[in-house]
Coordinates of C-alpha atoms in Angstrom, one line a residue:
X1288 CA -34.9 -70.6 3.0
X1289 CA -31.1 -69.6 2.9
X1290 CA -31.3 -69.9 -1.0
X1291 CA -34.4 -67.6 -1.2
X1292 CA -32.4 -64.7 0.9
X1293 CA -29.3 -65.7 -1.0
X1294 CA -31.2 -64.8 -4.4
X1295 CA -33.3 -61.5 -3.2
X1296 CA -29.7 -60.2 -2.0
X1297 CA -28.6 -61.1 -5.5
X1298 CA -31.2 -59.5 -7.2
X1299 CA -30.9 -56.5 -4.8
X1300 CA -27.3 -56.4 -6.1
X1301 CA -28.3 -56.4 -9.7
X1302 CA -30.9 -53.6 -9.6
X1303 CA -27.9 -51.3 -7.9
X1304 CA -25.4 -51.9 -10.1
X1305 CA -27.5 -51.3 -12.8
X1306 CA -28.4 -47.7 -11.4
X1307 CA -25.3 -47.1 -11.5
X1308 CA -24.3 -48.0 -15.2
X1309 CA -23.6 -44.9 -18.0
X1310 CA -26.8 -44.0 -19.7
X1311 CA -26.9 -45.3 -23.3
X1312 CA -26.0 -43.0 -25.9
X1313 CA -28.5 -41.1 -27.5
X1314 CA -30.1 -42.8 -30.7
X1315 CA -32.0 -41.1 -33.4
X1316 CA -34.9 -43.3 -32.9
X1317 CA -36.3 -45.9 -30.6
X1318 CA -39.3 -48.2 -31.9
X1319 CA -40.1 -49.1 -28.2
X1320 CA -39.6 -45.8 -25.9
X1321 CA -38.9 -46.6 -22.7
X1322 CA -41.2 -45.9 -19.6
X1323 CA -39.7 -43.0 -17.9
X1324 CA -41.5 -41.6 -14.1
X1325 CA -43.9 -38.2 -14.8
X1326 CA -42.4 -35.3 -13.4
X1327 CA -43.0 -33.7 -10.4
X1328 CA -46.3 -31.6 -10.6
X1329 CA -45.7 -28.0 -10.5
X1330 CA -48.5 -26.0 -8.9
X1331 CA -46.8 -22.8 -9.4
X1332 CA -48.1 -20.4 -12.3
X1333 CA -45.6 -19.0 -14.6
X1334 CA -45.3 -15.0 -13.3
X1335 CA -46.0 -12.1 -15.3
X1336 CA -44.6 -9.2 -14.2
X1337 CA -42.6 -8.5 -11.3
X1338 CA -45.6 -7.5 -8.6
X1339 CA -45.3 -10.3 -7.2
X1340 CA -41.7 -9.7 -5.5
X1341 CA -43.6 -7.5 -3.4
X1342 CA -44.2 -9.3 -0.1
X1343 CA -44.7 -8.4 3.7
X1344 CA -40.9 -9.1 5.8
X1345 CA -40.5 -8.5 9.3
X1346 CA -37.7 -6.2 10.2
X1347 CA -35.9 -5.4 13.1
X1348 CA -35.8 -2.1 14.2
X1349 CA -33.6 -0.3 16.5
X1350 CA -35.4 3.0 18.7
X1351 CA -34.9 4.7 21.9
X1352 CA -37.1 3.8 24.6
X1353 CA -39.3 6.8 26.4
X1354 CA -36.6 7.3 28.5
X1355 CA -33.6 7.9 26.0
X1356 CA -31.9 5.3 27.7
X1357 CA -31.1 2.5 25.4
X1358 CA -32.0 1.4 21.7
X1359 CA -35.1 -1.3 22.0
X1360 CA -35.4 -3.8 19.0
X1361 CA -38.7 -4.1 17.8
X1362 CA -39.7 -6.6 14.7
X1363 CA -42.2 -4.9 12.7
X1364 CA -43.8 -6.0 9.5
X1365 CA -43.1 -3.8 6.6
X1366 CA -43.9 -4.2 2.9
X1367 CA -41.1 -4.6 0.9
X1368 CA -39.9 -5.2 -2.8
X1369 CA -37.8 -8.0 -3.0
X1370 CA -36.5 -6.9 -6.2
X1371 CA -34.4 -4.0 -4.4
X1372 CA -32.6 -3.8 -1.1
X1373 CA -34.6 -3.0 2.2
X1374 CA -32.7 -0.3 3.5
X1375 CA -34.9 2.7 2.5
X1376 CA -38.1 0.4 3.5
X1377 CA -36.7 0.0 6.8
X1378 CA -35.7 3.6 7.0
X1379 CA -38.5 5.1 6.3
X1380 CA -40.3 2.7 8.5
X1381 CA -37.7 4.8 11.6
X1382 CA -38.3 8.0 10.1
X1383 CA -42.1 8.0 10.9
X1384 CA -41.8 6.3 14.0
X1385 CA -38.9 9.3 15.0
X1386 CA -40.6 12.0 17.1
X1387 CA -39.0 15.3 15.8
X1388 CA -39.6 19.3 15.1
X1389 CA -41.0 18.4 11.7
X1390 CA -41.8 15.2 9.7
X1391 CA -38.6 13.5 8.9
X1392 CA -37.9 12.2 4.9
X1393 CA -35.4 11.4 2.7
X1394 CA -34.5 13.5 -0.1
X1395 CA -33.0 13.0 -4.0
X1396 CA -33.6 10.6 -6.8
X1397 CA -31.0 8.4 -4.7
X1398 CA -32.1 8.9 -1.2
X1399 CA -30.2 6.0 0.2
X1400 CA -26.8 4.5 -1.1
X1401 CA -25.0 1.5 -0.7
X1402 CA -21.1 1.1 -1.8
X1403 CA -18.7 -1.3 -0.6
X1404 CA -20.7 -2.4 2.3
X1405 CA -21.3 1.9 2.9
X1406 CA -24.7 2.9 3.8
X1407 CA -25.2 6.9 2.9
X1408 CA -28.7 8.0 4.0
X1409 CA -29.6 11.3 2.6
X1410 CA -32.1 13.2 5.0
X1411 CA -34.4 16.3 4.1
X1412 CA -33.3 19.6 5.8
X1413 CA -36.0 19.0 8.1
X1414 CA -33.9 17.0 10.3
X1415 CA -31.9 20.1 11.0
X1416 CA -34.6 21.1 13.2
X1417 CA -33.1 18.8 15.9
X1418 CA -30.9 19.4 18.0
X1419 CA -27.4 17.9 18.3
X1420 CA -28.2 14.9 20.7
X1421 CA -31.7 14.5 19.1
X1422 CA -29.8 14.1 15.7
X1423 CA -27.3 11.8 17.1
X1424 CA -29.7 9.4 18.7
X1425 CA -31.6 9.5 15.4
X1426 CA -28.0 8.3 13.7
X1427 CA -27.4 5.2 16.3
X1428 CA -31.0 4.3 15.6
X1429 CA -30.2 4.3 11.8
X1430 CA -26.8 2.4 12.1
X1431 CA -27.9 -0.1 14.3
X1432 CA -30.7 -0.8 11.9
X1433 CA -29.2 -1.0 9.1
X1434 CA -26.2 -2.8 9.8
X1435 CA -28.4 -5.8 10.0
X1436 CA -29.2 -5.7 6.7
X1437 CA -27.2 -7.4 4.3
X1438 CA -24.3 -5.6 2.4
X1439 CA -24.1 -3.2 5.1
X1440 CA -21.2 -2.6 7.4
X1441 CA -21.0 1.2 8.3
X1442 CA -23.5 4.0 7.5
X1443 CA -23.4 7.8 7.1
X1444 CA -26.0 10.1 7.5
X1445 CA -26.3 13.7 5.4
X1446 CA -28.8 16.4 5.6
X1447 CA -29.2 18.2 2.4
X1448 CA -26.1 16.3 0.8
X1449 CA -24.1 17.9 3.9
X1450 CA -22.2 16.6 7.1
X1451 CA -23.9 18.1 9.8
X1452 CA -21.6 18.9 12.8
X1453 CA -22.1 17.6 16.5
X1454 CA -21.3 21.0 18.2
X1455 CA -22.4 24.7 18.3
X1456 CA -19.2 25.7 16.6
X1457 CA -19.6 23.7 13.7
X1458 CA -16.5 21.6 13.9
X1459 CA -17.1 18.3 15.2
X1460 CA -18.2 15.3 12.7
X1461 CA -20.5 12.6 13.4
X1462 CA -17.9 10.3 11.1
X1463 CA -18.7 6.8 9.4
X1464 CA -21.1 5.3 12.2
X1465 CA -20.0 1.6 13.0
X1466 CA -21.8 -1.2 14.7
X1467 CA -21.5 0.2 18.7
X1468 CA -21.5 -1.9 21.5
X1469 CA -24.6 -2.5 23.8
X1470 CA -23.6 1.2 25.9
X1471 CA -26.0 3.5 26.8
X1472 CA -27.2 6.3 24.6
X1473 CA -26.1 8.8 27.2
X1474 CA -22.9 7.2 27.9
X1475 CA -22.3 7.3 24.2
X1476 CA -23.4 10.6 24.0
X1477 CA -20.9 11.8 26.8
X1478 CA -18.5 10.4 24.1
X1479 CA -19.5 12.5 21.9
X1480 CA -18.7 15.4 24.1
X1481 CA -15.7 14.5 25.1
X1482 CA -14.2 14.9 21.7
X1483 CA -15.9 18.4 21.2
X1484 CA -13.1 21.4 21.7
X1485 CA -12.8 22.8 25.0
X1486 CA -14.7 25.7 26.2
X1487 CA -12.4 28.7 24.8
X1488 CA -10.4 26.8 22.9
X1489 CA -9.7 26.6 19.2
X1490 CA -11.2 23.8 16.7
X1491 CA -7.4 23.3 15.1
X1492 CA -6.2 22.3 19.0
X1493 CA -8.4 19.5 19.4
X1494 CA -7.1 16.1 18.0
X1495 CA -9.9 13.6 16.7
X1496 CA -9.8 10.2 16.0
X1497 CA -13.0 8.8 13.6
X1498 CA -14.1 6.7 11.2
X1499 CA -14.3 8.3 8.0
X1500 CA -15.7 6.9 3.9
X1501 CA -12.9 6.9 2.1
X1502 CA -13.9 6.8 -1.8
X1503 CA -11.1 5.8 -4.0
X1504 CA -11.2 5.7 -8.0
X1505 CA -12.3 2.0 -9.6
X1506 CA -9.7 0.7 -11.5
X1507 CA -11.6 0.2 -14.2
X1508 CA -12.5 3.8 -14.3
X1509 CA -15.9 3.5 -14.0
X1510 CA -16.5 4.9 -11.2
X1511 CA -15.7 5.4 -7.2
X1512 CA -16.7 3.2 -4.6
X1513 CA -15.7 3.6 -0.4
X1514 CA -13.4 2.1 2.1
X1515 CA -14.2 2.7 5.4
X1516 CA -11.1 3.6 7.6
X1517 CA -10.4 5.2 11.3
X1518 CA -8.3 8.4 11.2
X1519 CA -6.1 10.1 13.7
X1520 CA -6.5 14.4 12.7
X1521 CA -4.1 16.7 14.8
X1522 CA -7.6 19.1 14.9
X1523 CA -11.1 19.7 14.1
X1524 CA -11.0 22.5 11.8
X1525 CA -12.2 22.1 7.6
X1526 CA -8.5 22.5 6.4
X1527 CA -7.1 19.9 9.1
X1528 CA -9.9 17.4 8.3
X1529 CA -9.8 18.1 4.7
X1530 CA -5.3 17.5 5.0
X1531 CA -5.7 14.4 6.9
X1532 CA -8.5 12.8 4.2
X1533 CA -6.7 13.6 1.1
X1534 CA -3.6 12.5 2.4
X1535 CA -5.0 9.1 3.2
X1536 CA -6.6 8.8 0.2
X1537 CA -3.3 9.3 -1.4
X1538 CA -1.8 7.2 0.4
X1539 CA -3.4 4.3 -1.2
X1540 CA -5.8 1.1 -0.6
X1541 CA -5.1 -2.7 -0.6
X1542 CA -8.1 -3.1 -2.4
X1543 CA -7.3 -4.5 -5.9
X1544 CA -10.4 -2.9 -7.0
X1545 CA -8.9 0.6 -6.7
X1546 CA -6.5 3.0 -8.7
X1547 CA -2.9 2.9 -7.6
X1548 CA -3.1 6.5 -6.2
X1549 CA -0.3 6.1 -3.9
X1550 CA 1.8 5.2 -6.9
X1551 CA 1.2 9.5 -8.3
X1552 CA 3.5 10.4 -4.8
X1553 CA 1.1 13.1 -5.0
X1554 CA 1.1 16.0 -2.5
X1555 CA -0.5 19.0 -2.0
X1556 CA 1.3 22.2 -3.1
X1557 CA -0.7 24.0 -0.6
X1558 CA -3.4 24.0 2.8
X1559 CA -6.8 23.8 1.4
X1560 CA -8.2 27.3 1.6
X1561 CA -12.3 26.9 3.5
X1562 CA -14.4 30.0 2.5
X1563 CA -18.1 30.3 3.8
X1564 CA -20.9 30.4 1.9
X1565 CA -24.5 31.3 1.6
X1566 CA -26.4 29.8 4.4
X1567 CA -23.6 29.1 6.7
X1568 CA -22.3 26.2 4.2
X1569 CA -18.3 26.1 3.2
X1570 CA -16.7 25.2 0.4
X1571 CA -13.1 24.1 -0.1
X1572 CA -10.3 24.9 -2.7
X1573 CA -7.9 21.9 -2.7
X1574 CA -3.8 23.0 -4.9
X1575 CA -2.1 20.3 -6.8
X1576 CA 0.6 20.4 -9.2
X1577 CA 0.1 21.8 -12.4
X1578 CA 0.5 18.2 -14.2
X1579 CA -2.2 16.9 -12.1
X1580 CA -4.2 15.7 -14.9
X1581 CA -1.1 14.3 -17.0
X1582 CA 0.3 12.7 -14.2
X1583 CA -3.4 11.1 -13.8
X1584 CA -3.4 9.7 -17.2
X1585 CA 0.1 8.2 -17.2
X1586 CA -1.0 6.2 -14.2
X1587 CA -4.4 5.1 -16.0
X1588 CA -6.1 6.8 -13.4
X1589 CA -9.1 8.5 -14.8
X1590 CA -9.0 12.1 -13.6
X1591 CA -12.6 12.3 -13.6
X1592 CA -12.9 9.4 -11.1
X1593 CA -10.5 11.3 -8.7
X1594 CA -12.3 14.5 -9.0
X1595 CA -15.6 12.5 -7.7
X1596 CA -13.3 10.9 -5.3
X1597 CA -12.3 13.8 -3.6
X1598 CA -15.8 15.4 -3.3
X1599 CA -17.7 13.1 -2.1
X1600 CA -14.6 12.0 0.6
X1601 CA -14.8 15.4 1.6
X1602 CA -18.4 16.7 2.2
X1603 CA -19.2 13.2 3.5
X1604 CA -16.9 13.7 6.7
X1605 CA -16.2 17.9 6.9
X1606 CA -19.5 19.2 9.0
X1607 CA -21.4 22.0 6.4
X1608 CA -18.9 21.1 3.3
X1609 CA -21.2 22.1 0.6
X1610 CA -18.3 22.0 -2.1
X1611 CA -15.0 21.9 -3.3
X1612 CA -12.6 23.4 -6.0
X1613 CA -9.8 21.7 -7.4
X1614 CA -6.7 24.0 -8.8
X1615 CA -4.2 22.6 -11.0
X1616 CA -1.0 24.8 -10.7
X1617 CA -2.8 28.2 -11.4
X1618 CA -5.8 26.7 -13.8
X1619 CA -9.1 25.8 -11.4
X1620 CA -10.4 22.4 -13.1
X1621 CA -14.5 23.7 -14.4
X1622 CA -15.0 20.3 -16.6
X1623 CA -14.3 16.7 -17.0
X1624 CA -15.1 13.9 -19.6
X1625 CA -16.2 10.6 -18.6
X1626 CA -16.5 7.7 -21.2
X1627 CA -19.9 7.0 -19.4
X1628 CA -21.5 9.9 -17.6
X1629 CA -19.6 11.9 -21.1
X1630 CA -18.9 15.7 -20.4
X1631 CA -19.5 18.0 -17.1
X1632 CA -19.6 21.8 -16.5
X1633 CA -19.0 23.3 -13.1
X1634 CA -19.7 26.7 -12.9
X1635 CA -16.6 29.0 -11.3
X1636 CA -15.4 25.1 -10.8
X1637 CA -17.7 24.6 -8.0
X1638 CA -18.2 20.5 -7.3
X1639 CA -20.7 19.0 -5.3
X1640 CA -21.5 15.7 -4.0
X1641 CA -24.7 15.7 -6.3
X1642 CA -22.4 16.0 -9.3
X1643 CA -20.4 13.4 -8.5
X1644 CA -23.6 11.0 -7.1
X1645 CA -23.8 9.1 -10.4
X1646 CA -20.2 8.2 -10.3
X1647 CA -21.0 5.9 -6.4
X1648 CA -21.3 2.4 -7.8
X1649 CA -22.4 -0.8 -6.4
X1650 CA -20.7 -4.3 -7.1
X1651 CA -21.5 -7.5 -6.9
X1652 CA -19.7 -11.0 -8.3
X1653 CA -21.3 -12.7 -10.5
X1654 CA -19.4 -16.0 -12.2
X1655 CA -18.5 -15.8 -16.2
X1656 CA -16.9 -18.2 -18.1
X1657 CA -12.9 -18.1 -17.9
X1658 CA -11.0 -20.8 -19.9
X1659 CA -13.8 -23.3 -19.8
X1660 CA -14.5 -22.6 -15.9
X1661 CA -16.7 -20.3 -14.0
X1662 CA -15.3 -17.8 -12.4
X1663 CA -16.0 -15.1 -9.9
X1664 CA -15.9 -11.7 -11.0
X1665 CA -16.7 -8.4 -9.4
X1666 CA -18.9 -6.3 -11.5
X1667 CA -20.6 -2.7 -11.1
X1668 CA -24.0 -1.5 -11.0
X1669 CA -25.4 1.9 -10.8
X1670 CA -27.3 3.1 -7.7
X1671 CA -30.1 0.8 -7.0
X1672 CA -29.3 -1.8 -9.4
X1673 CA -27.1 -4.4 -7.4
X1674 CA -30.2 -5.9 -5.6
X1675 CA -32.7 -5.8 -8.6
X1676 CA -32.4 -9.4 -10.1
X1677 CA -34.1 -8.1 -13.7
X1678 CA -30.9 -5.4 -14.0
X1679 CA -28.7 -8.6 -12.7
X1680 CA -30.0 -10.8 -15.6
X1681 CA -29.3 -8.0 -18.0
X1682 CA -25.2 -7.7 -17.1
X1683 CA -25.9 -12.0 -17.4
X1684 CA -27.5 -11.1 -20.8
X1685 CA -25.2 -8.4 -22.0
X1686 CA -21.3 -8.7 -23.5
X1687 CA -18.5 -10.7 -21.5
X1688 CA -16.1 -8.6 -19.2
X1689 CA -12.7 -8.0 -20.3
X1690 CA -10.7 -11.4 -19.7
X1691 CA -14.0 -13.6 -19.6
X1692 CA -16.6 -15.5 -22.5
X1693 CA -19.7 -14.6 -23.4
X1694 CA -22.1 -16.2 -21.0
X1695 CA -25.4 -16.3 -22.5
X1696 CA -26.3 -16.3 -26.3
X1697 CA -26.6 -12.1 -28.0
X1698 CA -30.0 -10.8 -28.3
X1699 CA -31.8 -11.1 -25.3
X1700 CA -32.9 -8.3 -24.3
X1701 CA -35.1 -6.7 -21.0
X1702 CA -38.7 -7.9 -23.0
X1703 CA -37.5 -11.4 -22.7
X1704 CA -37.7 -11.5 -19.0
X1705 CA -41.7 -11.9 -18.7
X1706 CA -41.6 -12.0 -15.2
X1707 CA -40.2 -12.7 -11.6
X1708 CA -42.2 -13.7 -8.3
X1709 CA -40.7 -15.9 -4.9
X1710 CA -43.0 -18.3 -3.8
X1711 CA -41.5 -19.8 -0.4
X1712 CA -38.3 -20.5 -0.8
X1713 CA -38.6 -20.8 -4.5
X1714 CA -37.7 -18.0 -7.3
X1715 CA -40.3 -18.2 -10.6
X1716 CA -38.2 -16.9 -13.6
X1717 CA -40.5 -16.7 -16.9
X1718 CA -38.8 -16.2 -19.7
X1719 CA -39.9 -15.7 -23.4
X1720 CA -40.4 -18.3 -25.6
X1721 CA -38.0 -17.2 -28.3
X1722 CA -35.3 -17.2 -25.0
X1723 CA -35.8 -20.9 -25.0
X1724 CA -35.3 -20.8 -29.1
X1725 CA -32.4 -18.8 -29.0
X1726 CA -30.2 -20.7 -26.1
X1727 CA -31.3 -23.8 -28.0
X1728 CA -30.0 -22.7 -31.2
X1729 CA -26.7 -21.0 -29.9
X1730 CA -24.9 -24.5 -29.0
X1731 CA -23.5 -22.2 -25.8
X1732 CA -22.6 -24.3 -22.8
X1733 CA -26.3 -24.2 -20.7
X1734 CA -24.5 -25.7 -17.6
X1735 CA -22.5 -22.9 -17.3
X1736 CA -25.0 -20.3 -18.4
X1737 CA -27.8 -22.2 -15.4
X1738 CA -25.0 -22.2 -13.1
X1739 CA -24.4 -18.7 -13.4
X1740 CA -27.8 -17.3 -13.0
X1741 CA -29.2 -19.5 -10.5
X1742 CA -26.3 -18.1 -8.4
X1743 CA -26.8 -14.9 -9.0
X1744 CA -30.3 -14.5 -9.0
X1745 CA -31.1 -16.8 -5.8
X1746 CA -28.4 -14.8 -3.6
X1747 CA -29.7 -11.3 -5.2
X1748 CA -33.1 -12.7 -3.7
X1749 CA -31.9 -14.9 -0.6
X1750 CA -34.0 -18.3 -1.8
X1751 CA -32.5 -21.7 -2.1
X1752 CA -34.1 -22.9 -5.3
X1753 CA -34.7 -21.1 -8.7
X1754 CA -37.3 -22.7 -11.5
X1755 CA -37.3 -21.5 -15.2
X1756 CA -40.4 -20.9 -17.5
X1757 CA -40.4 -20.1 -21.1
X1758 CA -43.1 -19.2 -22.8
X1759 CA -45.8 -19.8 -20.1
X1760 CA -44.5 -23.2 -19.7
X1761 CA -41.6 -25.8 -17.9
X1762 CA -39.3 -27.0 -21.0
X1763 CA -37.8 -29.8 -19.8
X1764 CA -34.9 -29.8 -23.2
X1765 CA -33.2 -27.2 -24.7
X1766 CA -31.2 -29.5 -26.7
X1767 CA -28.5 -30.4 -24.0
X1768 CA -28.1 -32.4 -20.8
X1769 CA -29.8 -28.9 -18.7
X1770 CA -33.4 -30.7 -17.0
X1771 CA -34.9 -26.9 -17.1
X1772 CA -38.1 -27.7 -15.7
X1773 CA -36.8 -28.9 -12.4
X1774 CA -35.8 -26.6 -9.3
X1775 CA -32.0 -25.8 -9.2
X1776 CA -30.5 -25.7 -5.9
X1777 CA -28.4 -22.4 -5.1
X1778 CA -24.9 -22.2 -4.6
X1779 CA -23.5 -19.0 -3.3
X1780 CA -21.0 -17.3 -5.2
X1781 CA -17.6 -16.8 -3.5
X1782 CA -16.1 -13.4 -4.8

């Protein structure tokens, strides 16, 4: 009996070491193949089309109770596209549920915005029909909302692609709103009013402390994107606001992302000038030196990107700041050239946040190859294109960023993605055939390149495992050590 256990334990032994033994090299033909187990079955349909990303979600959203006492959490089901963020699902889904003057709706081609972790929510004039507490409530209701959403830390709120103010007099700014503690709406509310200038007293006498959207120029030049910081403003009125946010935006960011601004030692060679304008709307003239734009260029800064910078900085915080002018020495800046948005015209140099909106970027990292690695690497999307995994696999597909290697093999293109659909936890990628021939034929490392999108497509969609079609079927070999027709775990990329 003691030899019979003493053998099984010795076989046991034998079949374990074996497992773990090198596989044999490859040979260019085997007379005998040897057995291998089937696959897994895969009950899953290769997608066509990206319909199927839509999908119902419950969301949790934040509105007063009957008595105006307190935000109540309710988890509603909403449908939603998977392929693109959920804030304007879920705020569309407050707007309707709102009770106000008029129906409440968003306006533009971009009605909501997200930068750097900045939620801008851009309301139809409509909402002016409230009044200031109404308005305010409305706000909370938004921020809390969406500030459990991912990517979102802070959110403004325009009307009409304007700040509006949070007293009669027109002085007072709602500011960035940030996540609030569990107070009362009318406590918060009496907070409100406590900042608001005294009865009889001047706007420019009343100190303010807020949060304010900061957006600084990219680096890169591509573009602007926003820091969210508190300020300390010796007053409430336009030219005090509009002092205090251009001097901290000259002051400079941390953020390696940005322009060096606070290396142009740039001041103001005089106070902005406010003037009103048609419909109770201002508009404010900003001085700088007369080198402004040489200085600019010296410093690599792109003066287009500072331009955008200070308008949107501006009428995001300053209640009813329709516009601003910028005047070099005596010469008022009316156009700029952008290597991508190419060249703009403003009229009697009249800028507005619209003018500027294309220039509000999204990032995301995404990992290229750097010196045989992959590496993290923070790269920008228009408006709207950050969350959509089909624009994400076209930066995969497109040329490497500076510093980096080509990731995937050139010619892919959009019609090679056939189609995208979640099922569970599970993303369906189908792509083309010729995708298959192409990655085959390009000897590119496919590790890297399945690393690369598994990570960025399953955090884009929040799933733990991604499976590749091509051609309306699981290809197990492309012609290197990548199983693609098994599920690939997702592994969050650290930027």
């Amino acid at each position: 009996m003691m030899k019979k256990r003493l053998l099984c334990l010795m076989m046991i032994s034998c079949l374990a070491l074996s497992a773990c033994a090198p596989s044999p090299a490859p040979v260019e033909e085997q007379a005998d193949p040897v057995a291998t187990l089937s696959p897994a079955v895969d009950g899953n349909t290769p997608p066509v089309g990206d319909a199927a990303l839509m999908a119902e979600e419950t969301f949790a959203l934040y509105l007063p109770d009957s008595a105006g006492e307190h935000l109540l959490c309710q988890y509603v089901p909403l449908q939603s596209n998977r392929g693109r963020h959920p804030a304007e699902t879920v705020v569309r889904a407050i707007l309707t549920r709102t009770v106000a003057p008029m129906p409440l709706t968003l306006v533009g081609n971009t009605p909501i915005e997200i930068s750097g972790g900045v939620c801008t929510v851009h309301l139809s004039t409509s909402a002016l029909l409230m009044d200031a507490r109404e308005y305010y409530t409305l706000c909370l209701s938004l921020s809390a909302t969406l500030d459990e959403l991912p990517g979102i830390d802070a959110v403004n709120v325009l009307v009409a692609g304007q700040a509006p103010a949070l007293d009669i007099s027109g002085h007072l700014p709602a500011g960035c709103l940030l996540p609030s503690t569990a107070q009362t709406l009318p406590v918060l509310w009496r907070s409100v009013e406590s900042r608001r200038p005294a009865v009889g007293a001047s706007a420019d006498s009343a100190p303010l402390t807020a949060a304010c959207s900061l957006y600084f120029p990219l680096a890169d030049g591509s573009g602007v994107m926003p820091e969210v910081r508190s300020l300390t403003f010796p007053g409430q009125s336009p030219a005090q606001l509009a002092q205090g946010l251009v001097n901290a935006l000259f002051s400079g960011s941390s953020n390696p992302l940005f322009a060096p601004l606070a290396s142009l030692s740039m001041d103001m060679t005089a106070a902005p000038e406010v003037i009103a304008v048609t419909g109770g709307a201002r508009r404010i003239t900003l001085h700088f030196p007369a080198d402004l734009e040489s200085r600019l260029r010296q410093a690599s800064i792109e003066p287009a990107c500072l331009y955008a910078a200070l308008t949107c900085t501006l009428t995001t915080f300053i209640p009813s700041l329709q516009s601003v002018q910028i005047q070099a020495g005596q010469n008022r800046i009316t156009s700029v050239i952008h290597p991508t948005f190419g060249s703009m015209l403003f009229p009697g140099g009249v800028m507005t946040r619209a003018d500027y909106a294309p220039f509000i970027l999204e990032s995301r990292s995404l990992l290229f190859p750097q010196n045989g690695l992959l590496m993290p690497l923070t790269v920008f999307f228009p408006q709207g294109e950050a969350y959509s995994p089909r624009r994400i696999l076209l930066k995969l597909f497109g040329d490497a960023p500076q510093n980096t290697d080509r990731l995937t093999p050139e010619g892919l293109t959009d019609a090679d993605i056939l189609g995208l659909s979640v099922q569970g936890d599970t993303l369906l990628v189908h792509f083309s055939g010729r995708t298959a021939d192409i990655i085959k034929g390009s000897g590119m490392n496919q590790q890297m390149m399945c690393r690369s999108i598994t990570s960025a497509l399953g955090t884009c969609l929040n799933v733990r495992r991604v499976r590749y079609y091509f051609g309306g079927e699981a290809l197990s070999d492309l012609g290197q050590d990548v199983v693609w027709d098994g599920d690939f775990f997702v592994l969050p990329v650290q930027p």
